[in-house]
Every structure is written in C-alpha cells, then in structure tokens.
Tab-separated table of C-alpha atoms in Angstrom:
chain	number	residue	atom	x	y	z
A	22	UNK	CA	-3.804	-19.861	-17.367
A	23	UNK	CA	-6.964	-19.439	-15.192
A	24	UNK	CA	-5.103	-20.360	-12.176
A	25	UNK	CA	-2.400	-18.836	-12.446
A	26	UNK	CA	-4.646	-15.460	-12.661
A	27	UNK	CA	-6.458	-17.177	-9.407
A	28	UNK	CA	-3.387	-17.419	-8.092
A	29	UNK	CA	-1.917	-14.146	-8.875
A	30	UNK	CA	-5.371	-12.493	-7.286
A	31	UNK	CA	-4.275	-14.257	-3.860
A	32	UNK	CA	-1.480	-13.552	-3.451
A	33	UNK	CA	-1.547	-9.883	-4.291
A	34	UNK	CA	-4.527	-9.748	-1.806
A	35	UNK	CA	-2.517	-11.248	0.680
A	36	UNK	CA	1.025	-9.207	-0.114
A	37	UNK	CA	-1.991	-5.933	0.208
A	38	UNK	CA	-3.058	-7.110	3.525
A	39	UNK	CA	0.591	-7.315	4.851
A	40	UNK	CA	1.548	-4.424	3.187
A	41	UNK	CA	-1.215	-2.810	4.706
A	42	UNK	CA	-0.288	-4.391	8.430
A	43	UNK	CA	3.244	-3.096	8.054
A	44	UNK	CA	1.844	0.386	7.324
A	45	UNK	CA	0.271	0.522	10.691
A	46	UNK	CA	4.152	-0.336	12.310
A	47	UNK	CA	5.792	3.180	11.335
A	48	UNK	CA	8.098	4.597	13.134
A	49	UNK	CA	9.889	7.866	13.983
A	50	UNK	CA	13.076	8.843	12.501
A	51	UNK	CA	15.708	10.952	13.639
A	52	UNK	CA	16.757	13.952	12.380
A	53	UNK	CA	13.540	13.979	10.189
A	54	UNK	CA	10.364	15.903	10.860
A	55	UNK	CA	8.025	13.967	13.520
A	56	UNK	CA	4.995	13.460	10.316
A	57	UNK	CA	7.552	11.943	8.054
A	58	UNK	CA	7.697	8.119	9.121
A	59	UNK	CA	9.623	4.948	8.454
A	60	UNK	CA	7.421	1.803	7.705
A	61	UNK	CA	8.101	-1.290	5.348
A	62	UNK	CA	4.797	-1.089	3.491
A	63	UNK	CA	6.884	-1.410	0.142
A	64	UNK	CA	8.394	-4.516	0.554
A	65	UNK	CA	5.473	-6.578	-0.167
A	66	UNK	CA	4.690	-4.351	-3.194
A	67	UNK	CA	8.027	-4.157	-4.361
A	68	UNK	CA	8.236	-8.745	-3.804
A	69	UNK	CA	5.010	-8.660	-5.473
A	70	UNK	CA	6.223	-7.256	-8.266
A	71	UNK	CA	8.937	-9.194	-8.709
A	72	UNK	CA	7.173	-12.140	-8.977
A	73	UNK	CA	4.249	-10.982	-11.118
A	74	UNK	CA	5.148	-8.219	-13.009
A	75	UNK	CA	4.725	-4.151	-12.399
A	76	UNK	CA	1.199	-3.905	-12.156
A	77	UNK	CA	0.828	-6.316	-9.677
A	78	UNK	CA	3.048	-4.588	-7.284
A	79	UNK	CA	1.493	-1.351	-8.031
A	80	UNK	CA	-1.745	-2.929	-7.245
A	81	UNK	CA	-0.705	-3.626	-3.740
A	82	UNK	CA	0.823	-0.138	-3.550
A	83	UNK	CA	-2.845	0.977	-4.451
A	84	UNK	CA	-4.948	-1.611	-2.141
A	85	UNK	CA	-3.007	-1.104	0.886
A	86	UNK	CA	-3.769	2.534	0.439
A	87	UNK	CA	-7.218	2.392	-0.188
A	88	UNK	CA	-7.642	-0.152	3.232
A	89	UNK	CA	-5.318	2.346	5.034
A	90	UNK	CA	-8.133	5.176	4.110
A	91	UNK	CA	-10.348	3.588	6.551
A	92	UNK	CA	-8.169	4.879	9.546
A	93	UNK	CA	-6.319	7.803	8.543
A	94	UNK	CA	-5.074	10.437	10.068
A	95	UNK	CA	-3.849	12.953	7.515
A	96	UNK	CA	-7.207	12.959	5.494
A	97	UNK	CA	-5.811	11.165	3.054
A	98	UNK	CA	-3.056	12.958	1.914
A	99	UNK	CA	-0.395	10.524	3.708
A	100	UNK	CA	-1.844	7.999	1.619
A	101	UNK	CA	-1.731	9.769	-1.608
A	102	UNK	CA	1.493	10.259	-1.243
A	103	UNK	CA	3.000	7.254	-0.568
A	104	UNK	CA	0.687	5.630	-3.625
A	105	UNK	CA	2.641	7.867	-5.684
A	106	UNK	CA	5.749	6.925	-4.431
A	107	UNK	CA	5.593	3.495	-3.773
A	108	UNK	CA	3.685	3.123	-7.677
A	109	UNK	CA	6.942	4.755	-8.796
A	110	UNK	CA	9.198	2.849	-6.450
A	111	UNK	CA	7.935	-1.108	-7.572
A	112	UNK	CA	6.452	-0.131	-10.749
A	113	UNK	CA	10.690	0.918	-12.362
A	114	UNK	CA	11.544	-1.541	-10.193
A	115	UNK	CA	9.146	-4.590	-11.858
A	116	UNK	CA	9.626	-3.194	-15.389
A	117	UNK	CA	13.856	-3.550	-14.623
A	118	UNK	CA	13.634	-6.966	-13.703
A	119	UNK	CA	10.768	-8.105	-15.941
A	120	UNK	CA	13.246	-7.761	-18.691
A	121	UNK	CA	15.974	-9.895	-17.583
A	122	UNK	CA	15.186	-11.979	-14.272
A	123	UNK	CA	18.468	-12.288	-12.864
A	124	UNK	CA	20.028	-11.017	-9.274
A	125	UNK	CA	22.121	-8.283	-10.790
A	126	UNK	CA	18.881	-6.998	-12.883
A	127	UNK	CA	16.600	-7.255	-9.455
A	128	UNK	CA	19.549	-5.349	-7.536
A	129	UNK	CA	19.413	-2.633	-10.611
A	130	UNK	CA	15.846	-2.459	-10.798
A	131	UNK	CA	15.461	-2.209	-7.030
A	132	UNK	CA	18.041	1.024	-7.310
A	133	UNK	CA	16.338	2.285	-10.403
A	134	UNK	CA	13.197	2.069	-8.585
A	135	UNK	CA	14.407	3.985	-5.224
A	136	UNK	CA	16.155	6.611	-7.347
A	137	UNK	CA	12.363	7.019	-9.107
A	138	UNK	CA	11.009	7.077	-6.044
A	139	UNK	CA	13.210	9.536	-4.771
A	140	UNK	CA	13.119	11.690	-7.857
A	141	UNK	CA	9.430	11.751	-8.094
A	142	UNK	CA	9.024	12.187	-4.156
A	143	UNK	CA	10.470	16.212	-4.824
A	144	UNK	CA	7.388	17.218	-7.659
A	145	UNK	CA	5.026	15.123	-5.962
A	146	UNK	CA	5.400	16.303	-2.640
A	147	UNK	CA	5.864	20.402	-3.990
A	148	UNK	CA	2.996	20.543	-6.831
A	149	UNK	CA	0.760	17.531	-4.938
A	150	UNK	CA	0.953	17.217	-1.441
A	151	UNK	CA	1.451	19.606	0.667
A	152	UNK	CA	-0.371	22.005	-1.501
A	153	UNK	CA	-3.308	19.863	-0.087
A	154	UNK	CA	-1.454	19.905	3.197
A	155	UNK	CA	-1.846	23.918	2.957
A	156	UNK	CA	-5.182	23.398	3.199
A	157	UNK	CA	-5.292	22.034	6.764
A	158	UNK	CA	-2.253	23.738	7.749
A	159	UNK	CA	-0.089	26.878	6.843
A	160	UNK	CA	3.224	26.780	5.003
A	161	UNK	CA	4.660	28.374	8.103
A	162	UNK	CA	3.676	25.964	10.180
A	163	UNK	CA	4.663	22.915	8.026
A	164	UNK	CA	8.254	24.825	7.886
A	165	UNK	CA	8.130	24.788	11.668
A	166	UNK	CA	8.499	21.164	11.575
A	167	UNK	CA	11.582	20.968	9.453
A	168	UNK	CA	12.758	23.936	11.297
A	169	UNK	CA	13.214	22.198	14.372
A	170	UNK	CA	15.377	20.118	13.336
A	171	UNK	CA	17.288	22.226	10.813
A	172	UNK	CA	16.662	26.180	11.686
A	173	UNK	CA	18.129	27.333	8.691
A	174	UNK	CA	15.273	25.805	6.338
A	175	UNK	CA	14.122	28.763	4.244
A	176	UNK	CA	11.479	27.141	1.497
A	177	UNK	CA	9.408	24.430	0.802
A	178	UNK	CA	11.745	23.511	-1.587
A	179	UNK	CA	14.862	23.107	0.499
A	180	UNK	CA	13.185	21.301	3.116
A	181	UNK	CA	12.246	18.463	0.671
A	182	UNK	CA	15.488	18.529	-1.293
A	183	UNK	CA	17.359	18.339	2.240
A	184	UNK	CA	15.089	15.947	4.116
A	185	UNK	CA	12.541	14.324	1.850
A	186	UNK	CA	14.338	13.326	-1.669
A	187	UNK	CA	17.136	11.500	0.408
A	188	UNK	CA	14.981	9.864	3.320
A	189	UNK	CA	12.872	8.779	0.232
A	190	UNK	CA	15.965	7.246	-1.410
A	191	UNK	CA	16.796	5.356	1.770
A	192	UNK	CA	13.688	4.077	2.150
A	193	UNK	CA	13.684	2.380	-1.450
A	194	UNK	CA	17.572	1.138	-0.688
A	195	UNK	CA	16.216	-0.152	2.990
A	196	UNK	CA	13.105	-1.960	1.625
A	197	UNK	CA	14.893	-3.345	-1.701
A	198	UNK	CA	17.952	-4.705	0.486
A	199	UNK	CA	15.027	-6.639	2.379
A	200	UNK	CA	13.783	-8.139	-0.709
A	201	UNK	CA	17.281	-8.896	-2.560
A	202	UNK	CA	18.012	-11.119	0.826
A	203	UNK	CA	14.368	-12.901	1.354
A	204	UNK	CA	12.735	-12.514	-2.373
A	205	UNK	CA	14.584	-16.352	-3.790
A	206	UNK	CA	13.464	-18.011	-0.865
A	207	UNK	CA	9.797	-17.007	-1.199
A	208	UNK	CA	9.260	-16.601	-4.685
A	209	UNK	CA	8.793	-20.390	-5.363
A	210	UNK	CA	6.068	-20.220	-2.774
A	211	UNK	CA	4.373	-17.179	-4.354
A	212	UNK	CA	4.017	-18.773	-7.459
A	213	UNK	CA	2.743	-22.219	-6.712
A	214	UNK	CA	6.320	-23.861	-7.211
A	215	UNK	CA	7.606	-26.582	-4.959
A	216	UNK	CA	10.568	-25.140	-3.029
C-alpha cells in the first residue's frame, strides 16, 4: 500500500512536470482570438487520471498551474482558468472510467469530460474570468479581439458561446483522442506493471 502511494506521488509529479512543459508549447489558432491558445497540457492530467483515479489528475491540473504561476503572463488569470477547466475536464472524465475500466467507458468518460469542460468553460469564463480580465483591460477592448475575427460579436456572451464553449469542446475531444490511442500502452508503465 505504501508504495503504491510512493508510486502514485511520482508519477503525478512527473505527469505535472510534463503537463507543465507542454503548457509552455501553445500555439495560435485560427479563426480564434490571438489570447485564446491551443496546448496539450491536459493530456497528462487527463492519463493521470485514468490510471489513478480523479483526484490525481486534478492534482496535475492544479500543480502544473501553480509551476506555470512562476512565468505568467496574464497575472494569473490564464491559469485560473484553465485549472477550472482542465479540473472539470479529467476530474468527469476519471470518475466515468473509475466505474467501469473498459475502452468504451474511457471513450465516454473522455466525452463526458470535454462536454464538462466545455459546459463549465461558458460560467467560468462570464462570472470568473474575464471579470478579472476587466480589471486589466476594458470589455471593449477584450470584444475587439473577437471582433476581428467575427465583426458582428455584440456581448460577452456571444463571443464565448461562438468561440470559447466549442474551441473548449475541441480541445477535450483533441486531447482525449491522444490518450484513447497512447493511454494502454503506458498505463502498465505508470503503475509499476511489467509491460
């Protein structure tokens, strides 16, 4: 029991520290504001999870967060946000698949989890986010982003129902198509198992 928790500890420190390394290796999308990026920061959470249980993934959602806090560039904010999402994202994911550990129950739980993260990603980002965001910058100008690429963007609210929720979505679908092709081939490894 003790080393599996010893075990467990490494390897979600070592998922956190790739998670956090694939942070830093965002990149622009088109057709999306430039300050909304594309990284692969979930995978590891969303493996580790998978392997361990919920919490565990949600604990690398939180630690590569935390490190990434050490060189932001949003103040913080960037990272609250995608600790909410990515939380929601692995967390339903985990709790899916912790029920019944089979490939059709990790594909479910991995959709589950990127419709969560997708659904939560509209109230987070409204109420949360860029309330905080508001404080650096004016609505106006945060419309100004999504404005470039789609003039007719009126509120807040539109531009994260039209550009957020489903870039959020595909970034769950992206991330948990990843894991569905590599996560039998290195879950022996993650838990001590002879492959």
């Amino acid at each position: 029991m003790k080393n599996s928790s010893i075990r467990k500890i490494s390897v979600t420190a070592i998922m956190a520290a790739f998670a956090t390394a694939l942070m830093f290796l965002e990149v622009s999308v088109p057709l999306m504001p430039s300050f909304i990026k594309l990284d692969f920061s979930d995978l590891p959470a969303l493996i580790t999870s998978f392997a361990f249980g919920p919490a565990w993934g949600v604990a690398v959602s939180l630690v590569k967060n935390l490190v990434k806090l050490l060189n932001t560039y949003t103040a913080g904010i960037g990272e609250l946000a995608n600790f909410i999402l990515s939380a929601a994202f692995v967390g339903v994911a985990g709790l899916v698949y912790r029920n019944k550990k089979t490939k059709k129950f990790a594909l479910i739980g991995a959709l589950i989890g990127a419709f969560a993260m997708a659904a939560i990603s509209f109230p987070s980002n409204y109420f949360v986010v860029y309330p905080i965001y508001e404080k650096l910058m004016s609505r106006e100008a945060i419309l100004g982003a999504y404005r470039l690429i789609y003039p007719k963007t009126q509120s807040l609210a539109q531009a994260l129902l039209i550009f957020n929720v489903p870039f959020t979505f595909l970034k769950g679908v992206i991330n948990s198509a990843i894991t569905f092709v590599i996560y039998k081939k290195i879950s022996p490894l993650l838990k001590g198992k002879s492959i």
